[in-house]
Amino acid sequence: MTKKLTCILCPRGCTLNVGENLTVSGNSCPRGEKYATDECTNPVRTVTATVRVANRRDTMLSVKTEAPVPKGKMMDVMARLRSITVTAPVALGAIIVGDILGTKIIATQRVD
């Protein structure tokens, strides 16, 4: 059975075909082959979300995982983030949570 993917590592967006034994075709560069293999064996995603700011009315802080997490665990990360509230000021790049699935949650904006 062949699986079709679109490579997201560069603007070219190659259509990749992954066959039996993880044989990859359609890639224009080696990065596409690695992407397809990783996507079929261990898909990961960077989670981007928002958390509440307690001392600012109608303010949310955008955050992201410092490193990708397993795709199947994204909702676990989101559930944890729903329970997080920070207090302003928050610096860009500040660590909001020290460890979720082996990565950190960092602020992607500044809130004064």
PDB file of N, CA and C in Angstrom:
ATOM      1  N   MET A   1       0.849  -1.183   0.000  1.00  0.00           N
ATOM      2  CA  MET A   1       0.000   0.000   0.000  1.00  0.00           C
ATOM      3  C   MET A   1       0.892   1.244   0.000  1.00  0.00           C
ATOM      4  N   THR A   2       0.542   2.223  -0.801  1.00  0.00           N
ATOM      5  CA  THR A   2       1.301   3.459  -0.916  1.00  0.00           C
ATOM      6  C   THR A   2       0.596   4.568  -0.155  1.00  0.00           C
ATOM      7  N   LYS A   3       1.373   5.362   0.551  1.00  0.00           N
ATOM      8  CA  LYS A   3       0.842   6.512   1.273  1.00  0.00           C
ATOM      9  C   LYS A   3       1.351   7.773   0.593  1.00  0.00           C
ATOM     10  N   LYS A   4       0.454   8.734   0.351  1.00  0.00           N
ATOM     11  CA  LYS A   4       0.833  10.005  -0.271  1.00  0.00           C
ATOM     12  C   LYS A   4       0.958  11.074   0.791  1.00  0.00           C
ATOM     13  N   LEU A   5       2.035  11.838   0.718  1.00  0.00           N
ATOM     14  CA  LEU A   5       2.280  12.944   1.638  1.00  0.00           C
ATOM     15  C   LEU A   5       2.721  14.155   0.832  1.00  0.00           C
ATOM     16  N   THR A   6       2.551  15.325   1.402  1.00  0.00           N
ATOM     17  CA  THR A   6       3.126  16.539   0.836  1.00  0.00           C
ATOM     18  C   THR A   6       4.215  17.001   1.788  1.00  0.00           C
ATOM     19  N   CYS A   7       5.412  17.112   1.254  1.00  0.00           N
ATOM     20  CA  CYS A   7       6.544  17.536   2.077  1.00  0.00           C
ATOM     21  C   CYS A   7       6.352  18.998   2.494  1.00  0.00           C
ATOM     22  N   ILE A   8       6.637  19.290   3.757  1.00  0.00           N
ATOM     23  CA  ILE A   8       6.459  20.648   4.288  1.00  0.00           C
ATOM     24  C   ILE A   8       7.779  21.307   4.670  1.00  0.00           C
ATOM     25  N   LEU A   9       8.894  20.717   4.269  1.00  0.00           N
ATOM     26  CA  LEU A   9      10.182  21.239   4.698  1.00  0.00           C
ATOM     27  C   LEU A   9      10.710  22.398   3.865  1.00  0.00           C
ATOM     28  N   CYS A  10      10.153  22.616   2.692  1.00  0.00           N
ATOM     29  CA  CYS A  10      10.548  23.767   1.892  1.00  0.00           C
ATOM     30  C   CYS A  10       9.348  24.205   1.041  1.00  0.00           C
ATOM     31  N   PRO A  11       9.429  25.348   0.414  1.00  0.00           N
ATOM     32  CA  PRO A  11       8.301  25.860  -0.370  1.00  0.00           C
ATOM     33  C   PRO A  11       7.932  25.006  -1.585  1.00  0.00           C
ATOM     34  N   ARG A  12       8.806  24.128  -2.014  1.00  0.00           N
ATOM     35  CA  ARG A  12       8.531  23.316  -3.205  1.00  0.00           C
ATOM     36  C   ARG A  12       7.309  22.412  -2.998  1.00  0.00           C
ATOM     37  N   GLY A  13       7.120  21.862  -1.807  1.00  0.00           N
ATOM     38  CA  GLY A  13       5.941  21.046  -1.503  1.00  0.00           C
ATOM     39  C   GLY A  13       5.838  19.785  -2.345  1.00  0.00           C
ATOM     40  N   CYS A  14       6.897  19.025  -2.411  1.00  0.00           N
ATOM     41  CA  CYS A  14       6.906  17.808  -3.226  1.00  0.00           C
ATOM     42  C   CYS A  14       5.823  16.831  -2.773  1.00  0.00           C
ATOM     43  N   THR A  15       5.223  16.154  -3.745  1.00  0.00           N
ATOM     44  CA  THR A  15       4.283  15.074  -3.446  1.00  0.00           C
ATOM     45  C   THR A  15       5.111  13.809  -3.283  1.00  0.00           C
ATOM     46  N   LEU A  16       5.069  13.258  -2.088  1.00  0.00           N
ATOM     47  CA  LEU A  16       5.876  12.089  -1.759  1.00  0.00           C
ATOM     48  C   LEU A  16       5.002  10.848  -1.750  1.00  0.00           C
ATOM     49  N   ASN A  17       5.527   9.771  -2.275  1.00  0.00           N
ATOM     50  CA  ASN A  17       4.866   8.468  -2.234  1.00  0.00           C
ATOM     51  C   ASN A  17       5.721   7.553  -1.380  1.00  0.00           C
ATOM     52  N   VAL A  18       5.122   7.005  -0.335  1.00  0.00           N
ATOM     53  CA  VAL A  18       5.839   6.112   0.565  1.00  0.00           C
ATOM     54  C   VAL A  18       5.254   4.722   0.371  1.00  0.00           C
ATOM     55  N   GLY A  19       6.113   3.823  -0.085  1.00  0.00           N
ATOM     56  CA  GLY A  19       5.674   2.460  -0.360  1.00  0.00           C
ATOM     57  C   GLY A  19       6.097   1.484   0.710  1.00  0.00           C
ATOM     58  N   GLU A  20       5.982   0.213   0.339  1.00  0.00           N
ATOM     59  CA  GLU A  20       6.397  -0.866   1.242  1.00  0.00           C
ATOM     60  C   GLU A  20       7.834  -0.645   1.682  1.00  0.00           C
ATOM     61  N   ASN A  21       8.154  -1.076   2.865  1.00  0.00           N
ATOM     62  CA  ASN A  21       9.513  -0.954   3.421  1.00  0.00           C
ATOM     63  C   ASN A  21      10.013   0.482   3.438  1.00  0.00           C
ATOM     64  N   LEU A  22       9.094   1.446   3.521  1.00  0.00           N
ATOM     65  CA  LEU A  22       9.403   2.864   3.609  1.00  0.00           C
ATOM     66  C   LEU A  22      10.256   3.366   2.440  1.00  0.00           C
ATOM     67  N   THR A  23       9.980   2.890   1.259  1.00  0.00           N
ATOM     68  CA  THR A  23      10.640   3.428   0.074  1.00  0.00           C
ATOM     69  C   THR A  23       9.927   4.717  -0.317  1.00  0.00           C
ATOM     70  N   VAL A  24      10.696   5.763  -0.526  1.00  0.00           N
ATOM     71  CA  VAL A  24      10.144   7.093  -0.789  1.00  0.00           C
ATOM     72  C   VAL A  24      10.480   7.512  -2.211  1.00  0.00           C
ATOM     73  N   SER A  25       9.484   8.037  -2.917  1.00  0.00           N
ATOM     74  CA  SER A  25       9.721   8.606  -4.239  1.00  0.00           C
ATOM     75  C   SER A  25       8.991   9.940  -4.323  1.00  0.00           C
ATOM     76  N   GLY A  26       9.405  10.753  -5.293  1.00  0.00           N
ATOM     77  CA  GLY A  26       8.773  12.054  -5.493  1.00  0.00           C
ATOM     78  C   GLY A  26       9.502  13.201  -4.827  1.00  0.00           C
ATOM     79  N   ASN A  27      10.484  12.886  -4.001  1.00  0.00           N
ATOM     80  CA  ASN A  27      11.222  13.945  -3.302  1.00  0.00           C
ATOM     81  C   ASN A  27      12.285  14.541  -4.210  1.00  0.00           C
ATOM     82  N   SER A  28      12.481  15.859  -4.096  1.00  0.00           N
ATOM     83  CA  SER A  28      13.507  16.545  -4.880  1.00  0.00           C
ATOM     84  C   SER A  28      14.817  16.678  -4.118  1.00  0.00           C
ATOM     85  N   CYS A  29      14.791  16.379  -2.827  1.00  0.00           N
ATOM     86  CA  CYS A  29      16.006  16.484  -2.026  1.00  0.00           C
ATOM     87  C   CYS A  29      15.972  15.436  -0.915  1.00  0.00           C
ATOM     88  N   PRO A  30      17.094  15.188  -0.269  1.00  0.00           N
ATOM     89  CA  PRO A  30      17.153  14.178   0.796  1.00  0.00           C
ATOM     90  C   PRO A  30      16.264  14.510   1.995  1.00  0.00           C
ATOM     91  N   ARG A  31      16.001  15.796   2.214  1.00  0.00           N
ATOM     92  CA  ARG A  31      15.156  16.171   3.355  1.00  0.00           C
ATOM     93  C   ARG A  31      13.749  15.602   3.207  1.00  0.00           C
ATOM     94  N   GLY A  32      13.257  15.540   1.972  1.00  0.00           N
ATOM     95  CA  GLY A  32      11.924  14.988   1.729  1.00  0.00           C
ATOM     96  C   GLY A  32      11.845  13.520   2.089  1.00  0.00           C
ATOM     97  N   GLU A  33      12.887  12.787   1.793  1.00  0.00           N
ATOM     98  CA  GLU A  33      12.913  11.366   2.139  1.00  0.00           C
ATOM     99  C   GLU A  33      12.894  11.179   3.653  1.00  0.00           C
ATOM    100  N   LYS A  34      13.703  11.964   4.357  1.00  0.00           N
ATOM    101  CA  LYS A  34      13.717  11.868   5.825  1.00  0.00           C
ATOM    102  C   LYS A  34      12.368  12.270   6.409  1.00  0.00           C
ATOM    103  N   TYR A  35      11.770  13.348   5.876  1.00  0.00           N
ATOM    104  CA  TYR A  35      10.462  13.788   6.354  1.00  0.00           C
ATOM    105  C   TYR A  35       9.439  12.671   6.199  1.00  0.00           C
ATOM    106  N   ALA A  36       9.389  12.046   5.022  1.00  0.00           N
ATOM    107  CA  ALA A  36       8.406  10.994   4.765  1.00  0.00           C
ATOM    108  C   ALA A  36       8.613   9.798   5.689  1.00  0.00           C
ATOM    109  N   THR A  37       9.858   9.408   5.866  1.00  0.00           N
ATOM    110  CA  THR A  37      10.160   8.281   6.751  1.00  0.00           C
ATOM    111  C   THR A  37       9.745   8.595   8.184  1.00  0.00           C
ATOM    112  N   ASP A  38      10.108   9.778   8.667  1.00  0.00           N
ATOM    113  CA  ASP A  38       9.741  10.178  10.033  1.00  0.00           C
ATOM    114  C   ASP A  38       8.225  10.278  10.186  1.00  0.00           C
ATOM    115  N   GLU A  39       7.550  10.828   9.192  1.00  0.00           N
ATOM    116  CA  GLU A  39       6.098  11.015   9.270  1.00  0.00           C
ATOM    117  C   GLU A  39       5.379   9.665   9.333  1.00  0.00           C
ATOM    118  N   CYS A  40       5.935   8.656   8.705  1.00  0.00           N
ATOM    119  CA  CYS A  40       5.307   7.332   8.710  1.00  0.00           C
ATOM    120  C   CYS A  40       5.684   6.483   9.923  1.00  0.00           C
ATOM    121  N   THR A  41       6.820   6.767  10.536  1.00  0.00           N
ATOM    122  CA  THR A  41       7.261   5.948  11.668  1.00  0.00           C
ATOM    123  C   THR A  41       7.065   6.626  13.018  1.00  0.00           C
ATOM    124  N   ASN A  42       7.263   7.938  13.080  1.00  0.00           N
ATOM    125  CA  ASN A  42       7.152   8.658  14.348  1.00  0.00           C
ATOM    126  C   ASN A  42       6.753  10.108  14.086  1.00  0.00           C
ATOM    127  N   PRO A  43       5.477  10.352  13.741  1.00  0.00           N
ATOM    128  CA  PRO A  43       5.070  11.726  13.437  1.00  0.00           C
ATOM    129  C   PRO A  43       5.095  12.609  14.684  1.00  0.00           C
ATOM    130  N   VAL A  44       5.680  13.793  14.537  1.00  0.00           N
ATOM    131  CA  VAL A  44       5.750  14.755  15.639  1.00  0.00           C
ATOM    132  C   VAL A  44       5.260  16.112  15.144  1.00  0.00           C
ATOM    133  N   ARG A  45       4.820  16.949  16.083  1.00  0.00           N
ATOM    134  CA  ARG A  45       4.331  18.282  15.759  1.00  0.00           C
ATOM    135  C   ARG A  45       4.763  19.268  16.837  1.00  0.00           C
ATOM    136  N   THR A  46       4.999  20.506  16.421  1.00  0.00           N
ATOM    137  CA  THR A  46       5.183  21.596  17.364  1.00  0.00           C
ATOM    138  C   THR A  46       3.788  22.103  17.702  1.00  0.00           C
ATOM    139  N   VAL A  47       3.486  22.200  18.984  1.00  0.00           N
ATOM    140  CA  VAL A  47       2.167  22.653  19.416  1.00  0.00           C
ATOM    141  C   VAL A  47       2.217  24.155  19.663  1.00  0.00           C
ATOM    142  N   THR A  48       1.306  24.883  19.047  1.00  0.00           N
ATOM    143  CA  THR A  48       1.154  26.312  19.312  1.00  0.00           C
ATOM    144  C   THR A  48      -0.221  26.520  19.918  1.00  0.00           C
ATOM    145  N   ALA A  49      -0.292  27.376  20.914  1.00  0.00           N
ATOM    146  CA  ALA A  49      -1.560  27.576  21.629  1.00  0.00           C
ATOM    147  C   ALA A  49      -1.513  28.917  22.359  1.00  0.00           C
ATOM    148  N   THR A  50      -2.500  29.143  23.199  1.00  0.00           N
ATOM    149  CA  THR A  50      -2.529  30.323  24.052  1.00  0.00           C
ATOM    150  C   THR A  50      -2.847  29.898  25.477  1.00  0.00           C
ATOM    151  N   VAL A  51      -2.391  30.709  26.433  1.00  0.00           N
ATOM    152  CA  VAL A  51      -2.745  30.523  27.841  1.00  0.00           C
ATOM    153  C   VAL A  51      -3.276  31.851  28.375  1.00  0.00           C
ATOM    154  N   ARG A  52      -4.044  31.749  29.415  1.00  0.00           N
ATOM    155  CA  ARG A  52      -4.660  32.948  30.002  1.00  0.00           C
ATOM    156  C   ARG A  52      -3.639  33.789  30.777  1.00  0.00           C
ATOM    157  N   VAL A  53      -3.869  35.098  30.763  1.00  0.00           N
ATOM    158  CA  VAL A  53      -3.073  36.029  31.570  1.00  0.00           C
ATOM    159  C   VAL A  53      -4.005  36.531  32.670  1.00  0.00           C
ATOM    160  N   ALA A  54      -3.680  36.210  33.913  1.00  0.00           N
ATOM    161  CA  ALA A  54      -4.584  36.461  35.038  1.00  0.00           C
ATOM    162  C   ALA A  54      -4.821  37.936  35.306  1.00  0.00           C
ATOM    163  N   ASN A  55      -3.798  38.752  35.231  1.00  0.00           N
ATOM    164  CA  ASN A  55      -3.939  40.143  35.643  1.00  0.00           C
ATOM    165  C   ASN A  55      -4.115  41.103  34.467  1.00  0.00           C
ATOM    166  N   ARG A  56      -4.574  40.612  33.336  1.00  0.00           N
ATOM    167  CA  ARG A  56      -4.885  41.452  32.180  1.00  0.00           C
ATOM    168  C   ARG A  56      -6.235  41.013  31.633  1.00  0.00           C
ATOM    169  N   ARG A  57      -7.146  41.945  31.510  1.00  0.00           N
ATOM    170  CA  ARG A  57      -8.494  41.618  31.026  1.00  0.00           C
ATOM    171  C   ARG A  57      -8.445  41.287  29.531  1.00  0.00           C
ATOM    172  N   ASP A  58      -9.120  40.216  29.150  1.00  0.00           N
ATOM    173  CA  ASP A  58      -9.215  39.801  27.746  1.00  0.00           C
ATOM    174  C   ASP A  58      -7.849  39.667  27.069  1.00  0.00           C
ATOM    175  N   THR A  59      -6.883  39.113  27.785  1.00  0.00           N
ATOM    176  CA  THR A  59      -5.543  38.950  27.228  1.00  0.00           C
ATOM    177  C   THR A  59      -5.133  37.486  27.306  1.00  0.00           C
ATOM    178  N   MET A  60      -4.597  37.005  26.200  1.00  0.00           N
ATOM    179  CA  MET A  60      -4.058  35.649  26.135  1.00  0.00           C
ATOM    180  C   MET A  60      -2.594  35.772  25.708  1.00  0.00           C
ATOM    181  N   LEU A  61      -1.799  34.820  26.101  1.00  0.00           N
ATOM    182  CA  LEU A  61      -0.382  34.775  25.763  1.00  0.00           C
ATOM    183  C   LEU A  61      -0.155  33.622  24.793  1.00  0.00           C
ATOM    184  N   SER A  62       0.439  33.905  23.648  1.00  0.00           N
ATOM    185  CA  SER A  62       0.736  32.825  22.707  1.00  0.00           C
ATOM    186  C   SER A  62       1.982  32.078  23.179  1.00  0.00           C
ATOM    187  N   VAL A  63       1.913  30.750  23.060  1.00  0.00           N
ATOM    188  CA  VAL A  63       2.989  29.871  23.506  1.00  0.00           C
ATOM    189  C   VAL A  63       3.191  28.762  22.484  1.00  0.00           C
ATOM    190  N   LYS A  64       4.318  28.057  22.608  1.00  0.00           N
ATOM    191  CA  LYS A  64       4.570  26.892  21.769  1.00  0.00           C
ATOM    192  C   LYS A  64       5.501  25.937  22.494  1.00  0.00           C
ATOM    193  N   THR A  65       5.514  24.708  22.007  1.00  0.00           N
ATOM    194  CA  THR A  65       6.470  23.752  22.550  1.00  0.00           C
ATOM    195  C   THR A  65       7.847  24.090  22.001  1.00  0.00           C
ATOM    196  N   GLU A  66       8.861  23.935  22.832  1.00  0.00           N
ATOM    197  CA  GLU A  66      10.222  24.223  22.406  1.00  0.00           C
ATOM    198  C   GLU A  66      10.703  23.197  21.378  1.00  0.00           C
ATOM    199  N   ALA A  67      10.228  21.969  21.515  1.00  0.00           N
ATOM    200  CA  ALA A  67      10.566  20.898  20.576  1.00  0.00           C
ATOM    201  C   ALA A  67       9.274  20.173  20.206  1.00  0.00           C
ATOM    202  N   PRO A  68       9.257  19.510  19.070  1.00  0.00           N
ATOM    203  CA  PRO A  68       8.049  18.778  18.681  1.00  0.00           C
ATOM    204  C   PRO A  68       7.720  17.660  19.661  1.00  0.00           C
ATOM    205  N   VAL A  69       6.431  17.341  19.751  1.00  0.00           N
ATOM    206  CA  VAL A  69       5.943  16.247  20.594  1.00  0.00           C
ATOM    207  C   VAL A  69       5.270  15.208  19.695  1.00  0.00           C
ATOM    208  N   PRO A  70       5.144  13.969  20.172  1.00  0.00           N
ATOM    209  CA  PRO A  70       4.464  12.967  19.359  1.00  0.00           C
ATOM    210  C   PRO A  70       3.054  13.438  18.974  1.00  0.00           C
ATOM    211  N   LYS A  71       2.703  13.237  17.719  1.00  0.00           N
ATOM    212  CA  LYS A  71       1.418  13.704  17.200  1.00  0.00           C
ATOM    213  C   LYS A  71       0.246  13.188  18.041  1.00  0.00           C
ATOM    214  N   GLY A  72       0.323  11.954  18.478  1.00  0.00           N
ATOM    215  CA  GLY A  72      -0.749  11.361  19.281  1.00  0.00           C
ATOM    216  C   GLY A  72      -0.882  11.947  20.675  1.00  0.00           C
ATOM    217  N   LYS A  73       0.075  12.737  21.111  1.00  0.00           N
ATOM    218  CA  LYS A  73       0.057  13.337  22.451  1.00  0.00           C
ATOM    219  C   LYS A  73      -0.285  14.828  22.427  1.00  0.00           C
ATOM    220  N   MET A  74      -0.583  15.370  21.260  1.00  0.00           N
ATOM    221  CA  MET A  74      -0.874  16.808  21.159  1.00  0.00           C
ATOM    222  C   MET A  74      -2.042  17.227  22.050  1.00  0.00           C
ATOM    223  N   MET A  75      -3.086  16.420  22.101  1.00  0.00           N
ATOM    224  CA  MET A  75      -4.253  16.779  22.907  1.00  0.00           C
ATOM    225  C   MET A  75      -3.932  16.740  24.401  1.00  0.00           C
ATOM    226  N   ASP A  76      -2.986  15.903  24.806  1.00  0.00           N
ATOM    227  CA  ASP A  76      -2.540  15.893  26.210  1.00  0.00           C
ATOM    228  C   ASP A  76      -1.869  17.222  26.551  1.00  0.00           C
ATOM    229  N   VAL A  77      -1.052  17.727  25.630  1.00  0.00           N
ATOM    230  CA  VAL A  77      -0.402  19.022  25.833  1.00  0.00           C
ATOM    231  C   VAL A  77      -1.460  20.118  25.913  1.00  0.00           C
ATOM    232  N   MET A  78      -2.422  20.102  24.994  1.00  0.00           N
ATOM    233  CA  MET A  78      -3.475  21.121  24.993  1.00  0.00           C
ATOM    234  C   MET A  78      -4.288  21.091  26.284  1.00  0.00           C
ATOM    235  N   ALA A  79      -4.598  19.910  26.778  1.00  0.00           N
ATOM    236  CA  ALA A  79      -5.352  19.793  28.029  1.00  0.00           C
ATOM    237  C   ALA A  79      -4.576  20.417  29.179  1.00  0.00           C
ATOM    238  N   ARG A  80      -3.288  20.181  29.222  1.00  0.00           N
ATOM    239  CA  ARG A  80      -2.460  20.766  30.281  1.00  0.00           C
ATOM    240  C   ARG A  80      -2.418  22.286  30.153  1.00  0.00           C
ATOM    241  N   LEU A  81      -2.316  22.791  28.928  1.00  0.00           N
ATOM    242  CA  LEU A  81      -2.246  24.238  28.724  1.00  0.00           C
ATOM    243  C   LEU A  81      -3.546  24.940  29.102  1.00  0.00           C
ATOM    244  N   ARG A  82      -4.672  24.259  28.957  1.00  0.00           N
ATOM    245  CA  ARG A  82      -5.949  24.876  29.351  1.00  0.00           C
ATOM    246  C   ARG A  82      -5.992  25.194  30.842  1.00  0.00           C
ATOM    247  N   SER A  83      -5.200  24.485  31.633  1.00  0.00           N
ATOM    248  CA  SER A  83      -5.203  24.717  33.079  1.00  0.00           C
ATOM    249  C   SER A  83      -4.157  25.737  33.520  1.00  0.00           C
ATOM    250  N   ILE A  84      -3.382  26.267  32.593  1.00  0.00           N
ATOM    251  CA  ILE A  84      -2.287  27.190  32.918  1.00  0.00           C
ATOM    252  C   ILE A  84      -2.769  28.632  32.864  1.00  0.00           C
ATOM    253  N   THR A  85      -2.411  29.406  33.873  1.00  0.00           N
ATOM    254  CA  THR A  85      -2.630  30.846  33.893  1.00  0.00           C
ATOM    255  C   THR A  85      -1.322  31.504  34.301  1.00  0.00           C
ATOM    256  N   VAL A  86      -0.929  32.544  33.580  1.00  0.00           N
ATOM    257  CA  VAL A  86       0.299  33.261  33.903  1.00  0.00           C
ATOM    258  C   VAL A  86      -0.056  34.650  34.405  1.00  0.00           C
ATOM    259  N   THR A  87       0.910  35.305  35.010  1.00  0.00           N
ATOM    260  CA  THR A  87       0.747  36.672  35.496  1.00  0.00           C
ATOM    261  C   THR A  87       1.721  37.570  34.739  1.00  0.00           C
ATOM    262  N   ALA A  88       1.200  38.647  34.176  1.00  0.00           N
ATOM    263  CA  ALA A  88       2.034  39.613  33.452  1.00  0.00           C
ATOM    264  C   ALA A  88       2.879  40.387  34.458  1.00  0.00           C
ATOM    265  N   PRO A  89       4.039  40.857  34.065  1.00  0.00           N
ATOM    266  CA  PRO A  89       4.626  40.815  32.735  1.00  0.00           C
ATOM    267  C   PRO A  89       5.259  39.467  32.426  1.00  0.00           C
ATOM    268  N   VAL A  90       5.263  39.127  31.135  1.00  0.00           N
ATOM    269  CA  VAL A  90       5.888  37.904  30.645  1.00  0.00           C
ATOM    270  C   VAL A  90       6.813  38.296  29.497  1.00  0.00           C
ATOM    271  N   ALA A  91       8.058  37.846  29.538  1.00  0.00           N
ATOM    272  CA  ALA A  91       9.034  38.162  28.492  1.00  0.00           C
ATOM    273  C   ALA A  91       8.924  37.183  27.334  1.00  0.00           C
ATOM    274  N   LEU A  92       9.234  37.660  26.168  1.00  0.00           N
ATOM    275  CA  LEU A  92       9.328  36.802  24.993  1.00  0.00           C
ATOM    276  C   LEU A  92      10.369  35.723  25.264  1.00  0.00           C
ATOM    277  N   GLY A  93      10.025  34.474  25.022  1.00  0.00           N
ATOM    278  CA  GLY A  93      10.950  33.371  25.253  1.00  0.00           C
ATOM    279  C   GLY A  93      10.947  32.828  26.669  1.00  0.00           C
ATOM    280  N   ALA A  94      10.126  33.409  27.545  1.00  0.00           N
ATOM    281  CA  ALA A  94      10.056  32.926  28.927  1.00  0.00           C
ATOM    282  C   ALA A  94       9.518  31.495  28.967  1.00  0.00           C
ATOM    283  N   ILE A  95      10.043  30.711  29.882  1.00  0.00           N
ATOM    284  CA  ILE A  95       9.566  29.340  30.055  1.00  0.00           C
ATOM    285  C   ILE A  95       8.287  29.400  30.885  1.00  0.00           C
ATOM    286  N   ILE A  96       7.202  28.928  30.306  1.00  0.00           N
ATOM    287  CA  ILE A  96       5.901  28.948  30.973  1.00  0.00           C
ATOM    288  C   ILE A  96       5.681  27.653  31.742  1.00  0.00           C
ATOM    289  N   VAL A  97       6.062  26.524  31.162  1.00  0.00           N
ATOM    290  CA  VAL A  97       5.999  25.211  31.817  1.00  0.00           C
ATOM    291  C   VAL A  97       7.333  24.532  31.567  1.00  0.00           C
ATOM    292  N   GLY A  98       7.934  24.013  32.621  1.00  0.00           N
ATOM    293  CA  GLY A  98       9.262  23.429  32.514  1.00  0.00           C
ATOM    294  C   GLY A  98       9.323  22.077  31.834  1.00  0.00           C
ATOM    295  N   ASP A  99       8.270  21.272  31.929  1.00  0.00           N
ATOM    296  CA  ASP A  99       8.336  19.955  31.298  1.00  0.00           C
ATOM    297  C   ASP A  99       6.947  19.435  30.972  1.00  0.00           C
ATOM    298  N   ILE A 100       6.699  19.295  29.695  1.00  0.00           N
ATOM    299  CA  ILE A 100       5.523  18.585  29.195  1.00  0.00           C
ATOM    300  C   ILE A 100       6.046  17.633  28.133  1.00  0.00           C
ATOM    301  N   LEU A 101       5.949  16.339  28.408  1.00  0.00           N
ATOM    302  CA  LEU A 101       6.413  15.317  27.468  1.00  0.00           C
ATOM    303  C   LEU A 101       7.862  15.535  27.038  1.00  0.00           C
ATOM    304  N   GLY A 102       8.680  15.996  27.965  1.00  0.00           N
ATOM    305  CA  GLY A 102      10.095  16.158  27.686  1.00  0.00           C
ATOM    306  C   GLY A 102      10.483  17.450  26.996  1.00  0.00           C
ATOM    307  N   THR A 103       9.553  18.362  26.827  1.00  0.00           N
ATOM    308  CA  THR A 103       9.879  19.654  26.236  1.00  0.00           C
ATOM    309  C   THR A 103       9.333  20.764  27.124  1.00  0.00           C
ATOM    310  N   LYS A 104       9.699  21.980  26.814  1.00  0.00           N
ATOM    311  CA  LYS A 104       9.227  23.140  27.569  1.00  0.00           C
ATOM    312  C   LYS A 104       8.174  23.877  26.762  1.00  0.00           C
ATOM    313  N   ILE A 105       7.352  24.633  27.464  1.00  0.00           N
ATOM    314  CA  ILE A 105       6.409  25.547  26.825  1.00  0.00           C
ATOM    315  C   ILE A 105       7.002  26.938  26.981  1.00  0.00           C
ATOM    316  N   ILE A 106       7.174  27.639  25.857  1.00  0.00           N
ATOM    317  CA  ILE A 106       7.779  28.959  25.902  1.00  0.00           C
ATOM    318  C   ILE A 106       6.836  30.022  25.336  1.00  0.00           C
ATOM    319  N   ALA A 107       6.975  31.228  25.850  1.00  0.00           N
ATOM    320  CA  ALA A 107       6.170  32.368  25.377  1.00  0.00           C
ATOM    321  C   ALA A 107       6.678  32.817  24.015  1.00  0.00           C
ATOM    322  N   THR A 108       5.755  33.054  23.093  1.00  0.00           N
ATOM    323  CA  THR A 108       6.144  33.518  21.760  1.00  0.00           C
ATOM    324  C   THR A 108       5.796  34.975  21.548  1.00  0.00           C
ATOM    325  N   GLN A 109       5.460  35.645  22.637  1.00  0.00           N
ATOM    326  CA  GLN A 109       5.228  37.083  22.595  1.00  0.00           C
ATOM    327  C   GLN A 109       5.522  37.653  23.976  1.00  0.00           C
ATOM    328  N   ARG A 110       5.576  38.967  24.057  1.00  0.00           N
ATOM    329  CA  ARG A 110       5.782  39.646  25.321  1.00  0.00           C
ATOM    330  C   ARG A 110       4.445  40.247  25.753  1.00  0.00           C
ATOM    331  N   VAL A 111       4.150  40.135  27.043  1.00  0.00           N
ATOM    332  CA  VAL A 111       2.967  40.773  27.599  1.00  0.00           C
ATOM    333  C   VAL A 111       3.433  41.637  28.766  1.00  0.00           C
ATOM    334  N   ASP A 112       3.176  42.942  28.644  1.00  0.00           N
ATOM    335  CA  ASP A 112       3.591  43.880  29.712  1.00  0.00           C
ATOM    336  C   ASP A 112       2.504  44.040  30.742  1.00  0.00           C
TER     337      ASP A 112
END
